[in-house]
Amino acid sequence: MRVLDERILGGTRKAVLARALTGKSFERTHRHGKHLFVKVEDRPPSLSPWLHLHFGMSGDLAYYEHEPPRFARVIFDFDNGWHLAFEDMRLFGVVDLTPSPEAYIAEHRLGPDPLELRLPAFRRLLAGRRGAAKALLMSQDVIAGVGNLYADETLYQTSIHPRRAADALSEREVAQVFTTLRRILAGAIDRKTRGADHPARYLIQHREEGERCRKCGGTILRMVVFGRTTYYCGKHQG
DNA sequence: AGTACCACCTGACGGC
DNA sequence: TGCCGTCAGGTGGTAC
């Protein structure tokens, strides 16, 4: 493997990473929220670490034969002559090692992944949370995997104002948020792996102040919630 | 408990 | 043409 920019390693030593991976193979992967874990083959198995990847906002993987992507930061070379690049223009991503996904999740206090969650457990997560619905969705220690865009999308599709208190949502609204969030995430995974775009009816395609709401004809407004730029419909999310 | 604000980083974009 | 400020995003820290 080659490290083209050490800033992506987040403090992990390049030599340590290389020693853990060189001559090994990738055995399987596990995703939790925004984190991707790759099991490194080894004998005995108990000693093998996991490769941990976080994609920040501009991170991605590219499997290629000849031309590396422009912003490749780490490149894994395979014995079939192909390469896997971790690319990340803005360097917010991380490539490092962890003993196991469970260890990483515990150390970083990540909440459950919404796609592995059931409605009753989701209800329990919201109970007693007086903060904004958007803040709750985005808090990785409550639920792992929802960022700014998908938080806005979920609230838009469920007609909930981003500042509504999480524990003030009705039972019906909580169920709608749960179902909608899971559908959005599962759909995004499915479409993005096929290289498809989000549907035109999604807010994510219309994040601009003054745009017409595709759902109700209202006007898209902009404000800051939980420190992040937030777009919402002033009419149906009023 | 909840939020605000900053730093990290870089390309795009608007203003002059 | 080119410079400068601003913005976007995720996370992790400190401050209130």
PDB file of C-alpha atoms (C1' of nucleotides) in Angstrom:
ATOM      1  CA  MET A   1       0.000   0.000   0.000  1.00  0.00           C
ATOM      2  CA  ARG A   2       1.044   3.600  -0.545  1.00  0.00           C
ATOM      3  CA  VAL A   3       0.213   6.664   1.521  1.00  0.00           C
ATOM      4  CA  LEU A   4       0.185   9.782  -0.630  1.00  0.00           C
ATOM      5  CA  ASP A   5      -0.921  12.183   2.097  1.00  0.00           C
ATOM      6  CA  GLU A   6      -0.330  11.268   5.728  1.00  0.00           C
ATOM      7  CA  ARG A   7      -2.911  13.741   6.994  1.00  0.00           C
ATOM      8  CA  ILE A   8      -5.593  11.181   6.101  1.00  0.00           C
ATOM      9  CA  LEU A   9      -4.181   8.710   8.662  1.00  0.00           C
ATOM     10  CA  GLY A  10      -5.354  10.705  11.657  1.00  0.00           C
ATOM     11  CA  GLY A  11      -2.313  10.076  13.816  1.00  0.00           C
ATOM     12  CA  THR A  12      -1.815   6.441  12.829  1.00  0.00           C
ATOM     13  CA  ARG A  13       1.737   5.732  11.796  1.00  0.00           C
ATOM     14  CA  LYS A  14       2.189   4.938   8.141  1.00  0.00           C
ATOM     15  CA  ALA A  15       4.552   2.065   8.958  1.00  0.00           C
ATOM     16  CA  VAL A  16       2.041   0.520  11.364  1.00  0.00           C
ATOM     17  CA  LEU A  17      -0.681   0.604   8.737  1.00  0.00           C
ATOM     18  CA  ALA A  18       1.591  -0.840   6.056  1.00  0.00           C
ATOM     19  CA  ARG A  19       2.749  -3.643   8.334  1.00  0.00           C
ATOM     20  CA  ALA A  20      -0.834  -4.589   9.178  1.00  0.00           C
ATOM     21  CA  LEU A  21      -1.972  -4.727   5.554  1.00  0.00           C
ATOM     22  CA  THR A  22       0.906  -5.701   3.311  1.00  0.00           C
ATOM     23  CA  GLY A  23       0.616  -9.284   2.077  1.00  0.00           C
ATOM     24  CA  LYS A  24      -2.892  -9.666   3.522  1.00  0.00           C
ATOM     25  CA  SER A  25      -6.259  -9.738   1.844  1.00  0.00           C
ATOM     26  CA  PHE A  26      -9.551  -8.031   2.527  1.00  0.00           C
ATOM     27  CA  GLU A  27     -11.922 -10.637   3.865  1.00  0.00           C
ATOM     28  CA  ARG A  28     -15.240  -8.860   4.419  1.00  0.00           C
ATOM     29  CA  THR A  29     -16.698  -5.489   5.297  1.00  0.00           C
ATOM     30  CA  HIS A  30     -19.069  -4.086   7.843  1.00  0.00           C
ATOM     31  CA  ARG A  31     -20.733  -0.683   7.697  1.00  0.00           C
ATOM     32  CA  HIS A  32     -21.960   1.176  10.737  1.00  0.00           C
ATOM     33  CA  GLY A  33     -23.371   4.634  10.158  1.00  0.00           C
ATOM     34  CA  LYS A  34     -20.832   6.568   8.124  1.00  0.00           C
ATOM     35  CA  HIS A  35     -18.025   4.171   8.999  1.00  0.00           C
ATOM     36  CA  LEU A  36     -16.768   1.307   6.876  1.00  0.00           C
ATOM     37  CA  PHE A  37     -14.759  -1.495   8.466  1.00  0.00           C
ATOM     38  CA  VAL A  38     -12.722  -3.975   6.449  1.00  0.00           C
ATOM     39  CA  LYS A  39     -11.616  -7.250   8.007  1.00  0.00           C
ATOM     40  CA  VAL A  40      -8.019  -8.042   7.220  1.00  0.00           C
ATOM     41  CA  GLU A  41      -7.277 -11.704   6.656  1.00  0.00           C
ATOM     42  CA  ASP A  42      -4.705 -13.134   9.019  1.00  0.00           C
ATOM     43  CA  ARG A  43      -3.712 -16.197  11.036  1.00  0.00           C
ATOM     44  CA  PRO A  44      -4.526 -16.541  13.804  1.00  0.00           C
ATOM     45  CA  PRO A  45      -7.703 -14.569  13.077  1.00  0.00           C
ATOM     46  CA  SER A  46      -7.974 -13.062  16.532  1.00  0.00           C
ATOM     47  CA  LEU A  47      -4.876 -10.964  16.019  1.00  0.00           C
ATOM     48  CA  SER A  48      -5.953  -9.327  12.805  1.00  0.00           C
ATOM     49  CA  PRO A  49      -7.036  -5.709  12.955  1.00  0.00           C
ATOM     50  CA  TRP A  50      -9.748  -4.087  10.925  1.00  0.00           C
ATOM     51  CA  LEU A  51      -9.130  -1.309   8.482  1.00  0.00           C
ATOM     52  CA  HIS A  52     -11.373   1.615   9.325  1.00  0.00           C
ATOM     53  CA  LEU A  53     -12.520   4.102   6.688  1.00  0.00           C
ATOM     54  CA  HIS A  54     -14.423   7.304   7.199  1.00  0.00           C
ATOM     55  CA  PHE A  55     -15.279   9.364   4.155  1.00  0.00           C
ATOM     56  CA  GLY A  56     -15.672  12.821   5.616  1.00  0.00           C
ATOM     57  CA  MET A  57     -17.593  14.778   3.036  1.00  0.00           C
ATOM     58  CA  SER A  58     -15.590  14.253  -0.143  1.00  0.00           C
ATOM     59  CA  GLY A  59     -14.156  10.798   0.474  1.00  0.00           C
ATOM     60  CA  ASP A  60     -14.728   7.878  -1.881  1.00  0.00           C
ATOM     61  CA  LEU A  61     -13.235   4.614  -3.065  1.00  0.00           C
ATOM     62  CA  ALA A  62     -12.060   3.977  -6.622  1.00  0.00           C
ATOM     63  CA  TYR A  63     -11.068   0.558  -7.929  1.00  0.00           C
ATOM     64  CA  TYR A  64      -8.990   1.032 -11.063  1.00  0.00           C
ATOM     65  CA  GLU A  65      -6.374  -0.595 -13.268  1.00  0.00           C
ATOM     66  CA  HIS A  66      -4.387   2.306 -14.689  1.00  0.00           C
ATOM     67  CA  GLU A  67      -5.379   5.860 -13.777  1.00  0.00           C
ATOM     68  CA  PRO A  68      -5.555   6.827 -10.080  1.00  0.00           C
ATOM     69  CA  PRO A  69      -8.125   9.457  -9.128  1.00  0.00           C
ATOM     70  CA  ARG A  70      -6.878  13.012  -8.787  1.00  0.00           C
ATOM     71  CA  PHE A  71      -7.219  13.188  -5.008  1.00  0.00           C
ATOM     72  CA  ALA A  72      -6.006   9.695  -4.090  1.00  0.00           C
ATOM     73  CA  ARG A  73      -4.606   9.790  -0.526  1.00  0.00           C
ATOM     74  CA  VAL A  74      -4.015   6.085   0.083  1.00  0.00           C
ATOM     75  CA  ILE A  75      -3.649   3.407  -2.568  1.00  0.00           C
ATOM     76  CA  PHE A  76      -3.918  -0.334  -1.994  1.00  0.00           C
ATOM     77  CA  ASP A  77      -2.138  -2.377  -4.655  1.00  0.00           C
ATOM     78  CA  PHE A  78      -3.477  -5.871  -5.356  1.00  0.00           C
ATOM     79  CA  ASP A  79      -1.595  -8.810  -6.824  1.00  0.00           C
ATOM     80  CA  ASN A  80      -3.940  -8.862  -9.822  1.00  0.00           C
ATOM     81  CA  GLY A  81      -2.441  -5.543 -10.904  1.00  0.00           C
ATOM     82  CA  TRP A  82      -5.464  -3.480  -9.924  1.00  0.00           C
ATOM     83  CA  HIS A  83      -5.599  -0.795  -7.272  1.00  0.00           C
ATOM     84  CA  LEU A  84      -8.046   0.576  -4.740  1.00  0.00           C
ATOM     85  CA  ALA A  85      -7.692   4.279  -4.008  1.00  0.00           C
ATOM     86  CA  PHE A  86      -9.117   6.100  -1.019  1.00  0.00           C
ATOM     87  CA  GLU A  87      -9.679   9.540  -2.495  1.00  0.00           C
ATOM     88  CA  ASP A  88     -10.647  12.595  -0.500  1.00  0.00           C
ATOM     89  CA  MET A  89     -10.207  16.081  -1.856  1.00  0.00           C
ATOM     90  CA  ARG A  90     -10.957  17.867   1.421  1.00  0.00           C
ATOM     91  CA  LEU A  91      -9.121  15.508   3.737  1.00  0.00           C
ATOM     92  CA  PHE A  92     -11.884  15.243   6.306  1.00  0.00           C
ATOM     93  CA  GLY A  93     -11.840  11.479   5.943  1.00  0.00           C
ATOM     94  CA  VAL A  94      -9.781   8.982   7.916  1.00  0.00           C
ATOM     95  CA  VAL A  95      -7.965   5.762   7.075  1.00  0.00           C
ATOM     96  CA  ASP A  96      -6.705   3.911  10.140  1.00  0.00           C
ATOM     97  CA  LEU A  97      -6.877   0.655  12.095  1.00  0.00           C
ATOM     98  CA  THR A  98      -9.140  -0.589  14.854  1.00  0.00           C
ATOM     99  CA  PRO A  99      -9.231  -3.879  16.779  1.00  0.00           C
ATOM    100  CA  SER A 100     -12.855  -4.424  15.755  1.00  0.00           C
ATOM    101  CA  PRO A 101     -15.961  -2.511  14.663  1.00  0.00           C
ATOM    102  CA  GLU A 102     -17.421  -3.054  18.144  1.00  0.00           C
ATOM    103  CA  ALA A 103     -14.350  -1.517  19.757  1.00  0.00           C
ATOM    104  CA  TYR A 104     -14.489   1.483  17.481  1.00  0.00           C
ATOM    105  CA  ILE A 105     -18.230   1.967  18.009  1.00  0.00           C
ATOM    106  CA  ALA A 106     -17.808   1.816  21.780  1.00  0.00           C
ATOM    107  CA  GLU A 107     -14.786   4.102  21.874  1.00  0.00           C
ATOM    108  CA  HIS A 108     -16.458   6.745  19.747  1.00  0.00           C
ATOM    109  CA  ARG A 109     -19.833   6.329  21.452  1.00  0.00           C
ATOM    110  CA  LEU A 110     -21.735   5.731  18.248  1.00  0.00           C
ATOM    111  CA  GLY A 111     -25.441   5.041  18.436  1.00  0.00           C
ATOM    112  CA  PRO A 112     -27.106   2.214  16.527  1.00  0.00           C
ATOM    113  CA  ASP A 113     -27.290   2.205  12.746  1.00  0.00           C
ATOM    114  CA  PRO A 114     -30.841   3.155  11.734  1.00  0.00           C
ATOM    115  CA  LEU A 115     -31.072   0.258   9.286  1.00  0.00           C
ATOM    116  CA  GLU A 116     -30.445  -2.198  12.129  1.00  0.00           C
ATOM    117  CA  LEU A 117     -32.983  -0.595  14.393  1.00  0.00           C
ATOM    118  CA  ARG A 118     -36.605  -1.411  15.165  1.00  0.00           C
ATOM    119  CA  LEU A 119     -39.320   1.125  15.858  1.00  0.00           C
ATOM    120  CA  PRO A 120     -39.631   0.504  19.625  1.00  0.00           C
ATOM    121  CA  ALA A 121     -35.895   1.050  20.081  1.00  0.00           C
ATOM    122  CA  PHE A 122     -36.094   4.188  17.959  1.00  0.00           C
ATOM    123  CA  ARG A 123     -38.898   5.504  20.175  1.00  0.00           C
ATOM    124  CA  ARG A 124     -36.726   4.937  23.217  1.00  0.00           C
ATOM    125  CA  LEU A 125     -33.903   6.958  21.658  1.00  0.00           C
ATOM    126  CA  LEU A 126     -36.170   9.980  21.323  1.00  0.00           C
ATOM    127  CA  ALA A 127     -37.747   9.803  24.750  1.00  0.00           C
ATOM    128  CA  GLY A 128     -36.825  12.748  26.933  1.00  0.00           C
ATOM    129  CA  ARG A 129     -34.830  14.489  24.206  1.00  0.00           C
ATOM    130  CA  ARG A 130     -35.879  18.080  24.368  1.00  0.00           C
ATOM    131  CA  GLY A 131     -33.526  19.309  21.651  1.00  0.00           C
ATOM    132  CA  ALA A 132     -34.349  19.986  18.023  1.00  0.00           C
ATOM    133  CA  ALA A 133     -35.459  17.051  15.877  1.00  0.00           C
ATOM    134  CA  LYS A 134     -32.714  17.845  13.399  1.00  0.00           C
ATOM    135  CA  ALA A 135     -30.058  17.891  16.133  1.00  0.00           C
ATOM    136  CA  LEU A 136     -31.187  14.490  17.318  1.00  0.00           C
ATOM    137  CA  LEU A 137     -31.074  12.970  13.851  1.00  0.00           C
ATOM    138  CA  MET A 138     -27.575  14.333  13.338  1.00  0.00           C
ATOM    139  CA  SER A 139     -26.162  13.278  16.709  1.00  0.00           C
ATOM    140  CA  GLN A 140     -23.979  10.282  15.946  1.00  0.00           C
ATOM    141  CA  ASP A 141     -24.100   9.161  19.573  1.00  0.00           C
ATOM    142  CA  VAL A 142     -27.880   8.796  19.299  1.00  0.00           C
ATOM    143  CA  ILE A 143     -28.164   7.330  15.788  1.00  0.00           C
ATOM    144  CA  ALA A 144     -25.145   6.754  13.587  1.00  0.00           C
ATOM    145  CA  GLY A 145     -25.111   7.680   9.939  1.00  0.00           C
ATOM    146  CA  VAL A 146     -27.370  10.676   9.376  1.00  0.00           C
ATOM    147  CA  GLY A 147     -25.645  13.816   8.165  1.00  0.00           C
ATOM    148  CA  ASN A 148     -26.882  17.287   7.352  1.00  0.00           C
ATOM    149  CA  LEU A 149     -28.475  16.499   4.003  1.00  0.00           C
ATOM    150  CA  TYR A 150     -30.308  13.342   5.009  1.00  0.00           C
ATOM    151  CA  ALA A 151     -31.507  14.929   8.244  1.00  0.00           C
ATOM    152  CA  ASP A 152     -33.077  17.757   6.237  1.00  0.00           C
ATOM    153  CA  GLU A 153     -34.469  15.262   3.743  1.00  0.00           C
ATOM    154  CA  THR A 154     -36.138  13.178   6.446  1.00  0.00           C
ATOM    155  CA  LEU A 155     -37.800  16.176   8.078  1.00  0.00           C
ATOM    156  CA  TYR A 156     -38.885  17.554   4.720  1.00  0.00           C
ATOM    157  CA  GLN A 157     -40.530  14.300   3.707  1.00  0.00           C
ATOM    158  CA  THR A 158     -42.261  13.933   7.067  1.00  0.00           C
ATOM    159  CA  SER A 159     -43.378  17.592   7.203  1.00  0.00           C
ATOM    160  CA  ILE A 160     -41.608  18.336  10.473  1.00  0.00           C
ATOM    161  CA  HIS A 161     -39.970  21.659  11.289  1.00  0.00           C
ATOM    162  CA  PRO A 162     -36.236  21.158  11.968  1.00  0.00           C
ATOM    163  CA  ARG A 163     -36.496  22.948  15.330  1.00  0.00           C
ATOM    164  CA  ARG A 164     -39.417  20.900  16.657  1.00  0.00           C
ATOM    165  CA  ALA A 165     -38.438  19.291  19.944  1.00  0.00           C
ATOM    166  CA  ALA A 166     -37.770  15.598  19.426  1.00  0.00           C
ATOM    167  CA  ASP A 167     -39.847  14.510  22.420  1.00  0.00           C
ATOM    168  CA  ALA A 168     -42.753  16.672  21.251  1.00  0.00           C
ATOM    169  CA  LEU A 169     -43.317  14.558  18.162  1.00  0.00           C
ATOM    170  CA  SER A 170     -46.499  12.506  18.136  1.00  0.00           C
ATOM    171  CA  GLU A 171     -46.329   8.710  18.054  1.00  0.00           C
ATOM    172  CA  ARG A 172     -47.404   8.846  14.442  1.00  0.00           C
ATOM    173  CA  GLU A 173     -44.701  11.361  13.555  1.00  0.00           C
ATOM    174  CA  VAL A 174     -42.003   9.284  15.229  1.00  0.00           C
ATOM    175  CA  ALA A 175     -43.124   6.258  13.243  1.00  0.00           C
ATOM    176  CA  GLN A 176     -43.076   8.319  10.050  1.00  0.00           C
ATOM    177  CA  VAL A 177     -39.582   9.641  10.759  1.00  0.00           C
ATOM    178  CA  PHE A 178     -38.371   6.108  11.410  1.00  0.00           C
ATOM    179  CA  THR A 179     -39.872   4.669   8.236  1.00  0.00           C
ATOM    180  CA  THR A 180     -38.917   7.627   6.064  1.00  0.00           C
ATOM    181  CA  LEU A 181     -35.341   7.797   7.310  1.00  0.00           C
ATOM    182  CA  ARG A 182     -34.811   4.103   6.631  1.00  0.00           C
ATOM    183  CA  ARG A 183     -36.355   4.363   3.188  1.00  0.00           C
ATOM    184  CA  ILE A 184     -34.194   7.378   2.329  1.00  0.00           C
ATOM    185  CA  LEU A 185     -30.979   5.722   3.507  1.00  0.00           C
ATOM    186  CA  ALA A 186     -31.695   2.355   1.897  1.00  0.00           C
ATOM    187  CA  GLY A 187     -32.692   4.088  -1.320  1.00  0.00           C
ATOM    188  CA  ALA A 188     -29.594   6.277  -1.273  1.00  0.00           C
ATOM    189  CA  ILE A 189     -27.341   3.239  -0.818  1.00  0.00           C
ATOM    190  CA  ASP A 190     -29.113   1.450  -3.648  1.00  0.00           C
ATOM    191  CA  ARG A 191     -29.043   4.383  -6.045  1.00  0.00           C
ATOM    192  CA  LYS A 192     -25.537   5.563  -5.275  1.00  0.00           C
ATOM    193  CA  THR A 193     -24.075   2.106  -5.760  1.00  0.00           C
ATOM    194  CA  ARG A 194     -25.734   2.087  -9.182  1.00  0.00           C
ATOM    195  CA  GLY A 195     -24.520   5.600  -9.957  1.00  0.00           C
ATOM    196  CA  ALA A 196     -28.062   6.969 -10.013  1.00  0.00           C
ATOM    197  CA  ASP A 197     -29.243  10.329  -8.710  1.00  0.00           C
ATOM    198  CA  HIS A 198     -31.697  11.078  -5.960  1.00  0.00           C
ATOM    199  CA  PRO A 199     -35.289  11.489  -7.186  1.00  0.00           C
ATOM    200  CA  ALA A 200     -36.225  14.968  -8.392  1.00  0.00           C
ATOM    201  CA  ARG A 201     -38.892  15.213  -5.687  1.00  0.00           C
ATOM    202  CA  TYR A 202     -36.209  15.034  -2.986  1.00  0.00           C
ATOM    203  CA  LEU A 203     -35.298  18.246  -1.187  1.00  0.00           C
ATOM    204  CA  ILE A 204     -31.664  17.237  -1.609  1.00  0.00           C
ATOM    205  CA  GLN A 205     -32.019  18.195  -5.287  1.00  0.00           C
ATOM    206  CA  HIS A 206     -33.339  21.657  -4.416  1.00  0.00           C
ATOM    207  CA  ARG A 207     -31.183  23.005  -1.620  1.00  0.00           C
ATOM    208  CA  GLU A 208     -31.473  26.659  -2.479  1.00  0.00           C
ATOM    209  CA  GLU A 209     -33.294  29.514  -0.837  1.00  0.00           C
ATOM    210  CA  GLY A 210     -36.367  30.669  -2.702  1.00  0.00           C
ATOM    211  CA  GLU A 211     -36.871  27.426  -4.630  1.00  0.00           C
ATOM    212  CA  ARG A 212     -40.406  26.212  -5.076  1.00  0.00           C
ATOM    213  CA  CYS A 213     -41.343  23.224  -2.927  1.00  0.00           C
ATOM    214  CA  ARG A 214     -42.050  20.215  -5.141  1.00  0.00           C
ATOM    215  CA  LYS A 215     -44.374  18.841  -2.544  1.00  0.00           C
ATOM    216  CA  CYS A 216     -46.722  21.712  -1.738  1.00  0.00           C
ATOM    217  CA  GLY A 217     -45.715  24.714  -3.813  1.00  0.00           C
ATOM    218  CA  GLY A 218     -44.369  26.575  -0.792  1.00  0.00           C
ATOM    219  CA  THR A 219     -41.024  28.331  -0.649  1.00  0.00           C
ATOM    220  CA  ILE A 220     -37.747  26.712   0.423  1.00  0.00           C
ATOM    221  CA  LEU A 221     -36.205  28.646   3.300  1.00  0.00           C
ATOM    222  CA  ARG A 222     -32.761  28.554   4.835  1.00  0.00           C
ATOM    223  CA  MET A 223     -31.617  28.825   8.436  1.00  0.00           C
ATOM    224  CA  VAL A 224     -28.934  27.505  10.752  1.00  0.00           C
ATOM    225  CA  VAL A 225     -29.876  24.649  13.073  1.00  0.00           C
ATOM    226  CA  PHE A 226     -27.368  22.813  15.252  1.00  0.00           C
ATOM    227  CA  GLY A 227     -24.634  24.789  13.524  1.00  0.00           C
ATOM    228  CA  ARG A 228     -25.506  23.575  10.030  1.00  0.00           C
ATOM    229  CA  THR A 229     -27.157  25.169   7.045  1.00  0.00           C
ATOM    230  CA  THR A 230     -30.697  23.902   6.975  1.00  0.00           C
ATOM    231  CA  TYR A 231     -33.190  23.997   4.124  1.00  0.00           C
ATOM    232  CA  TYR A 232     -36.860  23.395   4.709  1.00  0.00           C
ATOM    233  CA  CYS A 233     -40.238  24.295   3.279  1.00  0.00           C
ATOM    234  CA  GLY A 234     -41.781  27.285   5.041  1.00  0.00           C
ATOM    235  CA  LYS A 235     -45.269  26.038   4.200  1.00  0.00           C
ATOM    236  CA  HIS A 236     -45.622  22.309   4.820  1.00  0.00           C
ATOM    237  CA  GLN A 237     -42.911  22.182   7.506  1.00  0.00           C
ATOM    238  CA  GLY A 238     -44.211  25.326   9.145  1.00  0.00           C
TER     239      GLY A 238
ATOM    240  C1'  DA B   1     -28.583  18.155  28.348  1.00  0.00           C
ATOM    241  C1'  DG B   2     -28.248  21.061  24.652  1.00  0.00           C
ATOM    242  C1'  DT B   3     -26.199  24.231  21.710  1.00  0.00           C
ATOM    243  C1'  DA B   4     -22.654  27.585  19.869  1.00  0.00           C
ATOM    244  C1'  DC B   5     -18.419  28.172  17.866  1.00  0.00           C
ATOM    245  C1'  DC B   6     -13.954  27.014  16.229  1.00  0.00           C
ATOM    246  C1'  DA B   7     -10.486  24.276  13.740  1.00  0.00           C
ATOM    247  C1'  DC B   8      -9.341  21.177  10.225  1.00  0.00           C
ATOM    248  C1'  DC B   9      -9.280  21.443   4.321  1.00  0.00           C
ATOM    249  C1'  DT B  10      -9.870  22.835  -0.514  1.00  0.00           C
ATOM    250  C1'  DG B  11     -12.446  23.941  -4.634  1.00  0.00           C
ATOM    251  C1'  DA B  12     -16.159  26.805  -6.342  1.00  0.00           C
ATOM    252  C1'  DC B  13     -18.075  31.116  -6.740  1.00  0.00           C
ATOM    253  C1'  DG B  14     -19.265  36.056  -6.253  1.00  0.00           C
ATOM    254  C1'  DG B  15     -17.504  40.713  -5.887  1.00  0.00           C
ATOM    255  C1'  DC B  16     -14.349  44.095  -7.124  1.00  0.00           C
TER     256       DC B  16
ATOM    257  C1'  DT C   1      -6.693  38.655 -14.964  1.00  0.00           C
ATOM    258  C1'  DG C   2      -6.500  37.882 -10.467  1.00  0.00           C
ATOM    259  C1'  DC C   3      -7.104  38.467  -5.677  1.00  0.00           C
ATOM    260  C1'  DC C   4     -10.031  38.024  -1.571  1.00  0.00           C
ATOM    261  C1'  DG C   5     -13.699  36.575   1.237  1.00  0.00           C
ATOM    262  C1'  DT C   6     -17.226  33.137   1.939  1.00  0.00           C
ATOM    263  C1'  DC C   7     -19.214  28.812   1.833  1.00  0.00           C
ATOM    264  C1'  DA C   8     -19.922  23.679   2.155  1.00  0.00           C
ATOM    265  C1'  DG C   9     -19.458  19.379   4.691  1.00  0.00           C
ATOM    266  C1'  DG C  10     -18.170  15.715   9.377  1.00  0.00           C
ATOM    267  C1'  DT C  11     -16.003  15.469  13.589  1.00  0.00           C
ATOM    268  C1'  DG C  12     -14.018  16.630  17.874  1.00  0.00           C
ATOM    269  C1'  DG C  13     -12.731  19.924  20.954  1.00  0.00           C
ATOM    270  C1'  DT C  14     -13.930  23.829  24.226  1.00  0.00           C
ATOM    271  C1'  DA C  15     -17.167  27.127  26.101  1.00  0.00           C
ATOM    272  C1'  DC C  16     -21.393  28.486  27.919  1.00  0.00           C
TER     273       DC C  16
END
